[in-house]
Amino acid sequence: MKNIVKTNAVVIRKINYGDTSKIATVFTEKLGKISLIVKGGRSSKSRTGNVIDIFNVVEIVCNFKETRDIQILSQTELLHYFPKLIEDFNKSKYALAVLELINALLPENEPHPLIYKSIERLFIILNESQRNPKELFTRFLLFFCKETGYEFNPEFCTFCGKHVEEFSLYKFNYDYGILCPECSKNKMISFEFSQELFKILKCLSSKNSETNYRDSDLDTVISFIQRFLNYNIPEFKGLKSLKI
Ligand SMILES: [Zn+2]
């Protein structure tokens, strides 16, 4: 299959290729993650080379062939550029973590239009607002898990069905999910949830953005999700951008 595709995309990374070109990895709305060759992209005078740059949202036209590892770019248009995101260390750290997640966990040529849209929206918010980047990232991470099928449902005990609100502390097993204190006896425990953490997770998964979260709570959630993803996808070793 070979066809001309026009789609929005966010640029994930760019590496040198030969003396004059670059190879870019982009996450597109219609084709998912793909690699593109940017001919002449190493020159600072290359318009396409400057447009195809990390974090930028672009519209591309490419000659897409599924059997090809690297696609050929025929047109590029810059749609969004995020100067305030790039200048701010904290904002760019979490934006990088988003791109790293896509690069590490999504296979090539598999479209996820909802994830794509949420990244575009997230980068616009990071660039334009003063909202806490760590909170926005945590929300994105929960959404990403849900959309990719790695959702954990911290509502009921997997074995007896009791609602977690009945307990002050409950346990999480990577294979079984949530367990109440009674059912967790003699089982491997991967993680402990407090009632408070449960409420935070619920709140972060909702649209409500009124709450101010403690940094340490967001760190706990991010660390838990990374461990959960690592358990399910052993090649995933955690997000390097967050270790800086
Ligand atoms: Zn139980």
XYZ file of N, CA and C and ligand atoms in Angstrom:
733
model
N 0.841 -1.199 0.000
C 0.000 0.000 0.000
C 0.879 1.254 0.000
N 0.553 2.153 -0.883
C 1.313 3.395 -0.977
C 0.318 4.512 -1.246
N 0.330 5.528 -0.402
C -0.568 6.636 -0.701
C -0.090 7.939 -0.089
N -0.624 8.996 -0.630
C -0.253 10.327 -0.160
C -1.127 10.654 1.049
N -0.479 10.935 2.175
C -1.232 11.225 3.390
C -0.864 12.621 3.894
N -1.921 13.368 4.252
C -1.727 14.688 4.859
C -2.201 14.566 6.299
N -1.345 14.887 7.232
C -1.736 14.720 8.640
C -0.980 15.685 9.549
N -1.566 15.955 10.714
C -0.860 16.728 11.733
C 0.102 15.801 12.455
N 1.172 16.373 12.977
C 2.157 15.542 13.671
C 2.910 16.368 14.697
N 3.383 15.695 15.740
C 4.270 16.361 16.695
C 5.645 15.702 16.555
N 6.678 16.539 16.560
C 8.031 16.012 16.319
C 8.623 15.473 17.626
N 9.007 14.208 17.606
C 9.535 13.551 18.809
C 11.052 13.696 18.909
N 11.750 13.425 17.828
C 13.208 13.570 17.855
C 13.773 13.631 16.450
N 15.041 13.951 16.368
C 15.679 14.174 15.086
C 17.131 13.726 15.198
N 17.606 12.900 14.274
C 19.024 12.514 14.321
C 19.673 12.775 12.958
N 20.978 12.968 12.979
C 21.699 13.216 11.728
C 21.704 11.959 10.878
N 21.654 12.177 9.572
C 21.685 11.045 8.646
C 22.530 11.443 7.445
N 23.641 10.784 7.295
C 24.553 11.145 6.217
C 25.127 12.538 6.456
N 25.659 13.139 5.425
C 26.295 14.444 5.586
C 25.305 15.590 5.608
N 24.149 15.393 4.984
C 23.256 16.539 4.813
C 21.850 16.349 5.385
N 21.434 15.116 5.611
C 20.026 14.899 5.977
C 19.824 14.595 7.456
N 18.570 14.548 7.834
C 18.185 14.150 9.197
C 17.061 13.137 9.095
N 16.988 12.293 10.087
C 15.827 11.412 10.182
C 15.037 11.841 11.407
N 13.764 12.121 11.188
C 12.919 12.578 12.291
C 11.918 11.482 12.648
N 11.662 11.347 13.947
C 10.559 10.497 14.389
C 9.430 11.439 14.757
N 8.268 11.217 14.162
C 7.128 12.083 14.464
C 5.934 11.212 14.861
N 5.079 11.794 15.713
C 3.851 11.099 16.094
C 2.716 11.794 15.354
N 2.134 11.099 14.400
C 1.110 11.726 13.560
C -0.291 11.343 14.032
N -1.239 12.174 13.645
C -2.628 11.904 14.022
C -3.176 10.707 13.249
N -2.858 10.615 11.963
C -3.488 9.577 11.133
C -2.694 8.288 11.006
N -1.360 8.374 11.141
C -0.533 7.183 10.885
C 0.152 6.651 12.133
N -0.008 7.338 13.258
C 0.722 6.957 14.462
C 2.170 7.407 14.346
N 3.057 6.654 14.998
C 4.476 7.050 15.006
C 5.135 6.595 13.713
N 5.842 7.503 13.058
C 6.566 7.141 11.835
C 7.929 7.851 11.803
N 8.817 7.345 10.956
C 10.104 8.016 10.744
C 10.092 8.656 9.369
N 10.729 9.820 9.290
C 10.737 10.578 8.032
C 12.157 10.984 7.693
N 12.468 10.990 6.439
C 13.769 11.548 6.068
C 13.587 13.019 5.696
N 14.423 13.865 6.308
C 14.383 15.299 6.001
C 15.635 15.591 5.188
N 15.493 15.613 3.890
C 16.651 15.822 3.017
C 17.182 17.238 3.157
N 18.479 17.359 3.323
C 19.102 18.675 3.510
C 18.848 19.242 4.893
N 18.246 18.451 5.786
C 17.815 18.927 7.102
C 18.938 19.334 8.037
N 20.185 18.986 7.732
C 21.287 19.372 8.612
C 21.713 20.818 8.413
N 21.305 21.414 7.301
C 21.685 22.810 7.067
C 20.755 23.730 7.848
N 21.348 24.771 8.488
C 20.518 25.700 9.266
C 19.623 26.524 8.341
N 19.944 26.503 7.042
C 19.124 27.262 6.081
C 17.934 26.454 5.576
N 17.884 25.156 5.932
C 16.790 24.317 5.442
C 15.495 24.684 6.163
N 14.524 25.154 5.418
C 13.253 25.559 6.015
C 12.576 24.339 6.643
N 12.536 23.239 5.900
C 11.907 22.016 6.419
C 12.649 21.524 7.657
N 13.988 21.599 7.603
C 14.792 21.174 8.752
C 14.467 21.975 10.002
N 14.174 23.260 9.841
C 13.842 24.103 10.994
C 12.418 23.876 11.490
N 11.534 23.581 10.561
C 10.134 23.337 10.940
C 10.013 21.997 11.664
N 10.695 20.980 11.118
C 10.667 19.652 11.742
C 11.651 19.676 12.908
N 11.184 20.201 14.047
C 12.044 20.285 15.209
C 11.264 19.836 16.439
N 11.985 19.302 17.394
C 11.355 18.721 18.576
C 10.306 19.653 19.216
N 9.189 19.087 19.627
C 7.996 19.722 20.231
C 7.065 20.374 19.202
N 7.579 20.770 18.033
C 6.723 21.487 17.085
C 5.553 20.633 16.601
N 4.419 21.307 16.400
C 3.275 20.644 15.773
C 3.251 21.095 14.319
N 3.283 20.144 13.432
C 3.392 20.453 12.005
C 2.306 19.725 11.213
N 2.086 20.225 10.018
C 1.242 19.461 9.095
C 2.202 18.908 8.051
N 2.127 17.617 7.839
C 3.029 17.035 6.849
C 2.235 16.357 5.735
N 2.850 16.296 4.576
C 2.315 15.467 3.499
C 3.417 14.464 3.200
N 3.100 13.196 3.273
C 4.131 12.209 2.962
C 3.569 11.110 2.082
N 4.500 10.495 1.412
C 4.195 9.387 0.531
C 4.344 8.140 1.387
N 3.241 7.670 1.946
C 3.322 6.620 2.960
C 3.263 5.225 2.375
N 4.221 4.427 2.760
C 4.269 3.034 2.329
C 4.564 2.209 3.575
N 3.631 1.342 3.928
C 3.735 0.645 5.202
C 4.982 -0.234 5.312
N 5.432 -0.774 4.184
C 6.578 -1.678 4.211
C 7.912 -0.936 4.321
N 7.853 0.365 4.206
C 9.082 1.149 4.254
C 9.355 1.608 5.698
N 10.615 1.519 6.149
C 10.951 1.943 7.514
C 10.954 3.459 7.641
N 11.399 4.120 6.576
C 11.503 5.576 6.622
C 10.664 6.163 5.491
N 9.772 7.056 5.861
C 8.853 7.632 4.874
C 9.454 8.875 4.227
N 8.929 9.183 3.060
C 9.433 10.344 2.326
C 8.497 11.524 2.514
N 9.103 12.622 2.960
C 8.338 13.822 3.257
C 8.236 14.673 2.002
N 7.010 15.111 1.676
C 6.957 15.959 0.490
C 6.585 17.405 0.806
N 5.842 17.639 1.914
C 5.501 19.020 2.291
C 5.427 19.152 3.798
N 5.742 20.327 4.298
C 5.682 20.581 5.747
C 5.164 21.980 5.996
N 4.332 22.106 6.988
C 3.820 23.414 7.387
C 3.864 23.478 8.916
N 4.393 24.574 9.464
C 4.419 24.712 10.926
C 3.049 25.162 11.426
N 2.467 24.416 12.371
C 1.162 24.802 12.920
C 1.303 25.457 14.295
N 2.103 24.845 15.168
C 2.316 25.417 16.503
C 3.779 25.317 16.881
N 4.251 26.387 17.496
C 5.613 26.446 17.976
C 5.497 26.905 19.428
N 6.280 26.330 20.347
C 6.042 26.556 21.777
C 7.234 27.218 22.484
N 7.478 28.514 22.217
C 8.669 29.157 22.801
C 8.694 29.142 24.327
N 7.519 29.332 24.971
C 7.513 29.400 26.445
C 7.720 28.024 27.062
N 7.310 27.007 26.330
C 7.544 25.635 26.807
C 9.039 25.321 26.723
N 9.671 25.720 25.621
C 11.091 25.420 25.403
C 11.986 26.165 26.406
N 11.606 27.420 26.703
C 12.423 28.239 27.618
C 12.369 27.758 29.059
N 11.268 27.139 29.435
C 11.050 26.784 30.837
C 11.508 25.336 31.074
N 12.529 25.192 31.926
C 13.112 23.870 32.162
C 12.068 22.856 32.629
N 11.237 23.268 33.567
C 10.253 22.348 34.138
C 9.194 21.929 33.112
N 8.752 22.879 32.304
C 7.756 22.565 31.272
C 8.358 21.623 30.237
N 9.590 21.930 29.794
C 10.166 21.093 28.735
C 10.526 19.708 29.247
N 10.852 19.617 30.534
C 11.149 18.301 31.121
C 9.932 17.362 30.990
N 8.736 17.862 31.329
C 7.548 17.013 31.253
C 7.073 16.796 29.811
N 7.290 17.807 28.973
C 6.951 17.641 27.556
C 7.859 16.568 26.932
N 9.131 16.571 27.327
C 10.068 15.544 26.847
C 9.637 14.158 27.318
N 9.171 14.096 28.567
C 8.718 12.811 29.115
C 7.541 12.262 28.302
N 6.665 13.148 27.848
C 5.527 12.735 27.006
C 6.050 12.129 25.705
N 6.991 12.820 25.084
C 7.532 12.334 23.807
C 8.288 11.017 24.006
N 8.988 10.920 25.129
C 9.732 9.693 25.423
C 8.776 8.502 25.589
N 7.662 8.765 26.229
C 6.644 7.733 26.434
C 6.125 7.204 25.089
N 5.829 8.131 24.179
C 5.334 7.752 22.852
C 6.414 6.967 22.110
N 7.632 7.471 22.191
C 8.729 6.831 21.479
C 8.983 5.413 22.004
N 8.889 5.257 23.328
C 9.220 3.962 23.926
C 8.069 2.957 23.829
N 6.838 3.433 23.945
C 5.746 2.476 24.143
C 4.769 2.301 22.986
N 4.762 3.202 22.041
C 3.808 3.004 20.941
C 4.537 2.438 19.715
N 3.994 1.378 19.127
C 4.619 0.825 17.929
C 4.437 1.757 16.736
N 5.265 1.589 15.729
C 5.131 2.421 14.526
C 3.848 2.055 13.767
N 3.368 3.002 12.998
C 2.222 2.806 12.088
C 0.931 2.353 12.782
N 0.787 2.741 14.036
C -0.454 2.398 14.754
C -1.084 3.693 15.252
N -2.140 4.148 14.577
C -2.714 5.452 14.945
C -3.424 5.439 16.305
N -3.216 6.508 17.062
C -3.932 6.731 18.328
C -4.379 8.185 18.302
N -5.425 8.490 17.513
C -5.803 9.906 17.347
C -6.144 10.624 18.650
N -6.717 9.908 19.627
C -7.059 10.585 20.889
C -5.806 10.965 21.667
N -4.828 10.070 21.663
C -3.555 10.383 22.341
C -2.876 11.539 21.610
N -2.921 11.479 20.284
C -2.323 12.568 19.498
C -2.941 13.914 19.885
N -4.270 13.968 19.870
C -4.988 15.220 20.179
C -4.634 15.720 21.575
N -4.530 14.770 22.519
C -4.261 15.207 23.893
C -2.845 15.764 24.027
N -1.917 15.285 23.222
C -0.556 15.852 23.278
C -0.553 17.277 22.713
N -1.238 17.450 21.594
C -1.319 18.787 20.999
C -1.897 19.777 22.023
N -2.991 19.345 22.667
C -3.655 20.197 23.653
C -2.734 20.465 24.853
N -2.067 19.390 25.314
C -1.174 19.510 26.469
C -0.041 20.504 26.204
N 0.552 20.436 25.023
C 1.662 21.344 24.715
C 1.174 22.792 24.620
N -0.024 22.984 24.096
C -0.581 24.340 24.026
C -0.808 24.880 25.444
N -1.363 24.044 26.325
C -1.610 24.472 27.713
C -0.278 24.755 28.424
N 0.702 23.847 28.242
C 2.012 24.046 28.886
C 2.632 25.370 28.439
N 2.466 25.655 27.170
C 3.063 26.871 26.612
C 2.353 28.139 27.094
N 1.020 28.055 27.197
C 0.258 29.281 27.435
C -0.161 29.520 28.871
N -0.192 28.460 29.693
C -0.745 28.670 31.032
C 0.308 28.471 32.104
N -0.093 28.773 33.328
C 0.804 28.606 34.480
C 0.441 27.354 35.261
N -0.342 26.478 34.662
C -0.724 25.262 35.406
C 0.493 24.380 35.652
N 0.449 23.659 36.769
C 1.576 22.835 37.207
C 1.924 21.745 36.174
N 3.113 21.816 35.562
C 3.474 20.842 34.531
C 3.455 19.397 35.040
N 3.834 19.228 36.305
C 3.857 17.860 36.849
C 2.436 17.282 36.938
N 1.495 18.127 37.325
C 0.109 17.662 37.405
C -0.419 17.333 36.003
N -0.152 18.207 35.051
C -0.629 17.982 33.679
C -0.035 16.690 33.123
N 1.239 16.450 33.446
C 1.883 15.229 32.972
C 1.253 13.989 33.616
N 0.995 14.065 34.913
C 0.401 12.915 35.613
C -0.968 12.574 35.021
N -1.743 13.617 34.743
C -3.047 13.395 34.103
C -2.876 12.730 32.738
N -1.890 13.201 31.989
C -1.643 12.617 30.673
C -1.253 11.138 30.801
N -0.405 10.848 31.784
C 0.073 9.483 31.996
C -1.103 8.531 32.284
N -2.038 8.980 33.109
C -3.212 8.157 33.426
C -4.069 7.943 32.183
N -4.231 9.000 31.415
C -5.003 8.916 30.169
C -4.314 7.969 29.179
N -2.988 8.087 29.087
C -2.207 7.240 28.179
C -2.391 5.760 28.545
N -2.342 5.452 29.840
C -2.517 4.054 30.291
C -3.900 3.552 29.899
N -4.896 4.373 30.096
C -6.271 3.985 29.781
C -6.405 3.704 28.277
N -5.883 4.611 27.461
C -6.021 4.498 26.004
C -5.226 3.337 25.416
N -4.154 2.913 26.097
C -3.327 1.848 25.549
C -3.637 0.499 26.202
N -4.670 0.479 27.042
C -5.103 -0.785 27.622
C -4.366 -1.180 28.897
N -3.568 -0.249 29.461
C -2.881 -0.562 30.717
C -3.585 0.106 31.889
N -4.892 0.103 31.815
C -5.639 0.765 32.874
C -5.686 -0.134 34.110
N -5.527 0.466 35.249
C -5.736 -0.286 36.480
C -6.950 0.369 37.089
N -7.781 -0.419 37.697
C -9.043 0.140 38.139
C -9.127 0.119 39.660
N -8.646 1.169 40.306
C -8.587 1.103 41.758
C -9.927 1.426 42.424
N -10.930 0.637 42.132
C -12.245 0.895 42.723
C -12.693 -0.236 43.638
N -12.475 -1.461 43.165
C -12.988 -2.617 43.915
C -11.900 -3.673 44.084
N -11.994 -4.417 45.169
C -11.082 -5.541 45.382
C -11.348 -6.587 44.291
N -10.284 -7.038 43.645
C -10.416 -7.983 42.538
C -11.117 -9.276 42.964
N -10.871 -9.695 44.222
C -11.404 -11.000 44.640
C -12.789 -10.928 45.257
N -12.985 -9.996 46.194
C -14.289 -10.004 46.886
C -15.204 -8.876 46.423
N -14.678 -7.941 45.630
C -15.537 -6.892 45.083
C -15.870 -5.758 46.038
N -15.270 -5.795 47.254
C -15.551 -4.685 48.190
C -14.964 -3.387 47.642
N -15.689 -2.300 47.859
C -15.215 -1.004 47.373
C -14.025 -0.530 48.207
N -13.040 0.043 47.553
C -11.821 0.448 48.268
C -12.085 1.507 49.338
N -13.180 2.226 49.219
C -13.470 3.247 50.222
C -13.744 2.642 51.594
N -13.966 1.336 51.629
C -14.209 0.674 52.909
C -12.921 0.458 53.698
N -11.762 0.703 53.082
C -10.494 0.438 53.768
C -9.618 1.681 53.779
N -8.807 1.791 54.822
C -7.923 2.955 54.863
C -6.668 2.684 54.043
N -6.304 1.411 53.941
C -5.105 1.066 53.189
C -5.412 -0.181 52.375
N -5.109 -0.159 51.102
C -5.298 -1.378 50.331
C -4.086 -1.635 49.467
N -3.980 -2.825 48.946
C -2.743 -3.253 48.297
C -2.965 -3.439 46.809
N -1.868 -3.386 46.100
C -1.951 -3.565 44.653
C -0.980 -4.666 44.258
N -1.490 -5.624 43.505
C -0.648 -6.665 42.948
C -0.675 -6.469 41.439
N 0.506 -6.441 40.796
C 0.567 -6.118 39.369
C -0.279 -7.053 38.515
N -0.423 -8.302 38.935
C -1.235 -9.233 38.140
C -2.712 -9.160 38.478
N -3.016 -9.079 39.787
C -4.427 -9.122 40.188
C -5.091 -7.765 40.211
N -4.318 -6.715 40.449
C -4.921 -5.392 40.616
C -5.099 -5.092 42.094
N -6.205 -4.418 42.411
C -6.459 -3.971 43.784
C -6.935 -5.111 44.682
N -6.397 -5.133 45.897
C -6.807 -6.153 46.861
C -7.100 -5.503 48.211
N -8.173 -5.959 48.856
C -8.477 -5.458 50.192
C -7.544 -6.155 51.192
N -7.466 -5.652 52.440
C -6.523 -6.248 53.400
C -6.733 -7.759 53.588
N -8.005 -8.175 53.617
C -8.313 -9.596 53.826
C -7.798 -10.446 52.648
N -8.137 -10.055 51.438
C -7.766 -10.843 50.240
C -6.285 -10.736 49.892
N -5.601 -9.730 50.462
C -4.184 -9.563 50.091
C -3.261 -10.460 50.916
N -3.841 -11.139 51.925
C -3.018 -12.034 52.763
C -2.393 -13.123 51.895
N -1.134 -13.404 52.148
C -0.376 -14.443 51.409
C -0.211 -14.160 49.918
N -0.393 -12.899 49.519
C -0.156 -12.584 48.102
C 0.995 -11.580 47.994
N 1.667 -11.663 46.877
C 2.754 -10.725 46.616
C 2.167 -9.322 46.508
N 2.747 -8.404 47.237
C 2.231 -7.033 47.167
C 3.242 -6.152 46.436
N 2.756 -5.519 45.383
C 3.649 -4.694 44.578
C 3.641 -3.239 45.039
N 2.510 -2.815 45.587
C 2.363 -1.404 45.904
C 1.247 -1.246 46.926
N 1.403 -0.253 47.813
C 0.332 0.018 48.783
C -0.319 1.357 48.480
N -1.627 1.367 48.512
C -2.385 2.602 48.292
C -3.026 3.034 49.600
N -2.882 4.310 49.911
C -3.659 4.825 51.035
C -4.979 5.337 50.468
N -5.927 5.545 51.353
C -7.224 6.095 50.959
C -7.018 7.449 50.253
N -6.064 8.210 50.790
C -5.784 9.527 50.243
C -5.263 9.425 48.797
N -4.361 8.471 48.586
C -3.805 8.284 47.251
C -4.896 7.856 46.256
N -5.822 7.030 46.738
C -6.936 6.616 45.900
C -7.744 7.830 45.438
N -8.007 8.731 46.399
C -8.782 9.949 46.067
C -8.028 10.817 45.065
N -6.717 10.891 45.239
C -5.895 11.701 44.331
C -5.954 11.120 42.902
N -5.828 9.805 42.813
C -5.894 9.150 41.500
C -7.225 9.403 40.824
N -8.281 9.313 41.616
C -9.624 9.509 41.082
C -9.781 10.942 40.558
N -9.273 11.860 41.336
C -9.356 13.272 40.999
C -8.528 13.594 39.743
N -7.355 12.991 39.662
C -6.476 13.233 38.508
C -7.059 12.649 37.226
N -7.885 11.625 37.364
C -8.502 11.008 36.183
C -9.756 11.761 35.759
N -10.215 12.678 36.620
C -11.433 13.422 36.283
C -11.071 14.735 35.598
N -12.089 15.446 35.153
C -11.851 16.709 34.450
C -11.593 17.866 35.421
N -11.955 17.626 36.678
C -11.832 18.665 37.695
C -10.386 19.122 37.867
N -10.135 20.397 37.640
C -8.746 20.868 37.747
C -8.588 21.900 38.865
N -9.515 21.871 39.818
C -9.504 22.860 40.897
C -8.498 22.516 41.995
N -8.246 21.223 42.158
C -7.429 20.779 43.285
C -5.961 21.147 43.107
N -5.325 21.506 44.200
C -3.872 21.664 44.186
C -3.247 20.414 44.781
N -2.429 19.753 44.000
C -1.828 18.511 44.476
C -0.459 18.787 45.059
N -0.114 17.970 46.062
C 1.248 18.061 46.601
C 2.202 17.409 45.615
N 3.380 18.015 45.470
C 4.390 17.451 44.572
C 4.713 16.000 44.907
N 4.817 15.718 46.203
C 5.199 14.366 46.627
C 4.123 13.346 46.230
N 2.845 13.752 46.261
C 1.774 12.830 45.856
C 1.834 12.551 44.353
N 2.095 13.608 43.583
C 2.209 13.418 42.128
C 3.400 12.513 41.827
N 4.506 12.701 42.566
C 5.683 11.839 42.370
C 5.341 10.379 42.650
N 4.562 10.154 43.706
C 4.171 8.782 44.058
C 3.369 8.158 42.921
N 2.412 8.914 42.378
C 1.572 8.398 41.288
C 2.431 8.109 40.047
N 3.307 9.052 39.701
C 4.156 8.871 38.506
C 5.046 7.641 38.686
N 5.614 7.502 39.866
C 6.507 6.365 40.117
C 5.727 5.053 40.071
N 4.534 5.027 40.659
C 3.711 3.812 40.623
C 3.389 3.424 39.173
N 2.962 4.377 38.369
C 2.574 4.052 36.989
C 3.779 3.557 36.188
N 4.927 4.171 36.421
C 6.123 3.707 35.699
C 6.457 2.267 36.080
N 6.325 1.940 37.365
C 6.610 0.566 37.794
C 5.585 -0.410 37.219
N 4.339 0.037 37.174
C 3.262 -0.782 36.613
C 3.520 -1.032 35.125
N 3.912 0.000 34.394
C 4.206 -0.151 32.959
C 5.419 -1.055 32.761
N 6.418 -0.887 33.612
C 7.622 -1.712 33.521
C 7.304 -3.187 33.769
N 6.379 -3.440 34.683
C 5.986 -4.827 34.956
C 5.317 -5.438 33.712
N 4.461 -4.653 33.061
C 3.736 -5.140 31.878
C 4.595 -5.160 30.616
N 5.516 -4.212 30.530
C 6.383 -4.102 29.347
C 7.823 -4.057 29.858
N 8.454 -5.212 30.049
C 9.779 -5.240 30.686
C 10.840 -4.393 29.975
N 10.702 -4.175 28.654
C 11.686 -3.342 27.942
C 11.609 -1.883 28.405
N 10.478 -1.498 28.956
C 10.322 -0.113 29.408
C 11.041 0.063 30.749
N 12.088 0.889 30.735
C 12.910 1.023 31.944
C 12.652 2.333 32.679
N 11.565 2.987 32.391
C 11.283 4.250 33.072
C 11.691 5.432 32.189
N 11.183 6.603 32.551
C 11.398 7.782 31.716
C 12.662 8.528 32.128
N 13.629 8.563 31.227
C 14.921 9.211 31.520
C 14.747 10.705 31.749
N 13.850 11.335 30.993
C 13.653 12.792 31.134
C 13.310 13.183 32.565
N 12.653 12.278 33.302
C 12.238 12.625 34.658
C 13.355 12.417 35.677
N 14.428 11.777 35.258
C 15.532 11.524 36.196
C 16.507 12.688 36.252
N 16.317 13.656 35.358
C 17.232 14.820 35.307
C 17.085 15.646 36.582
Zn -11.161 -8.507 49.001
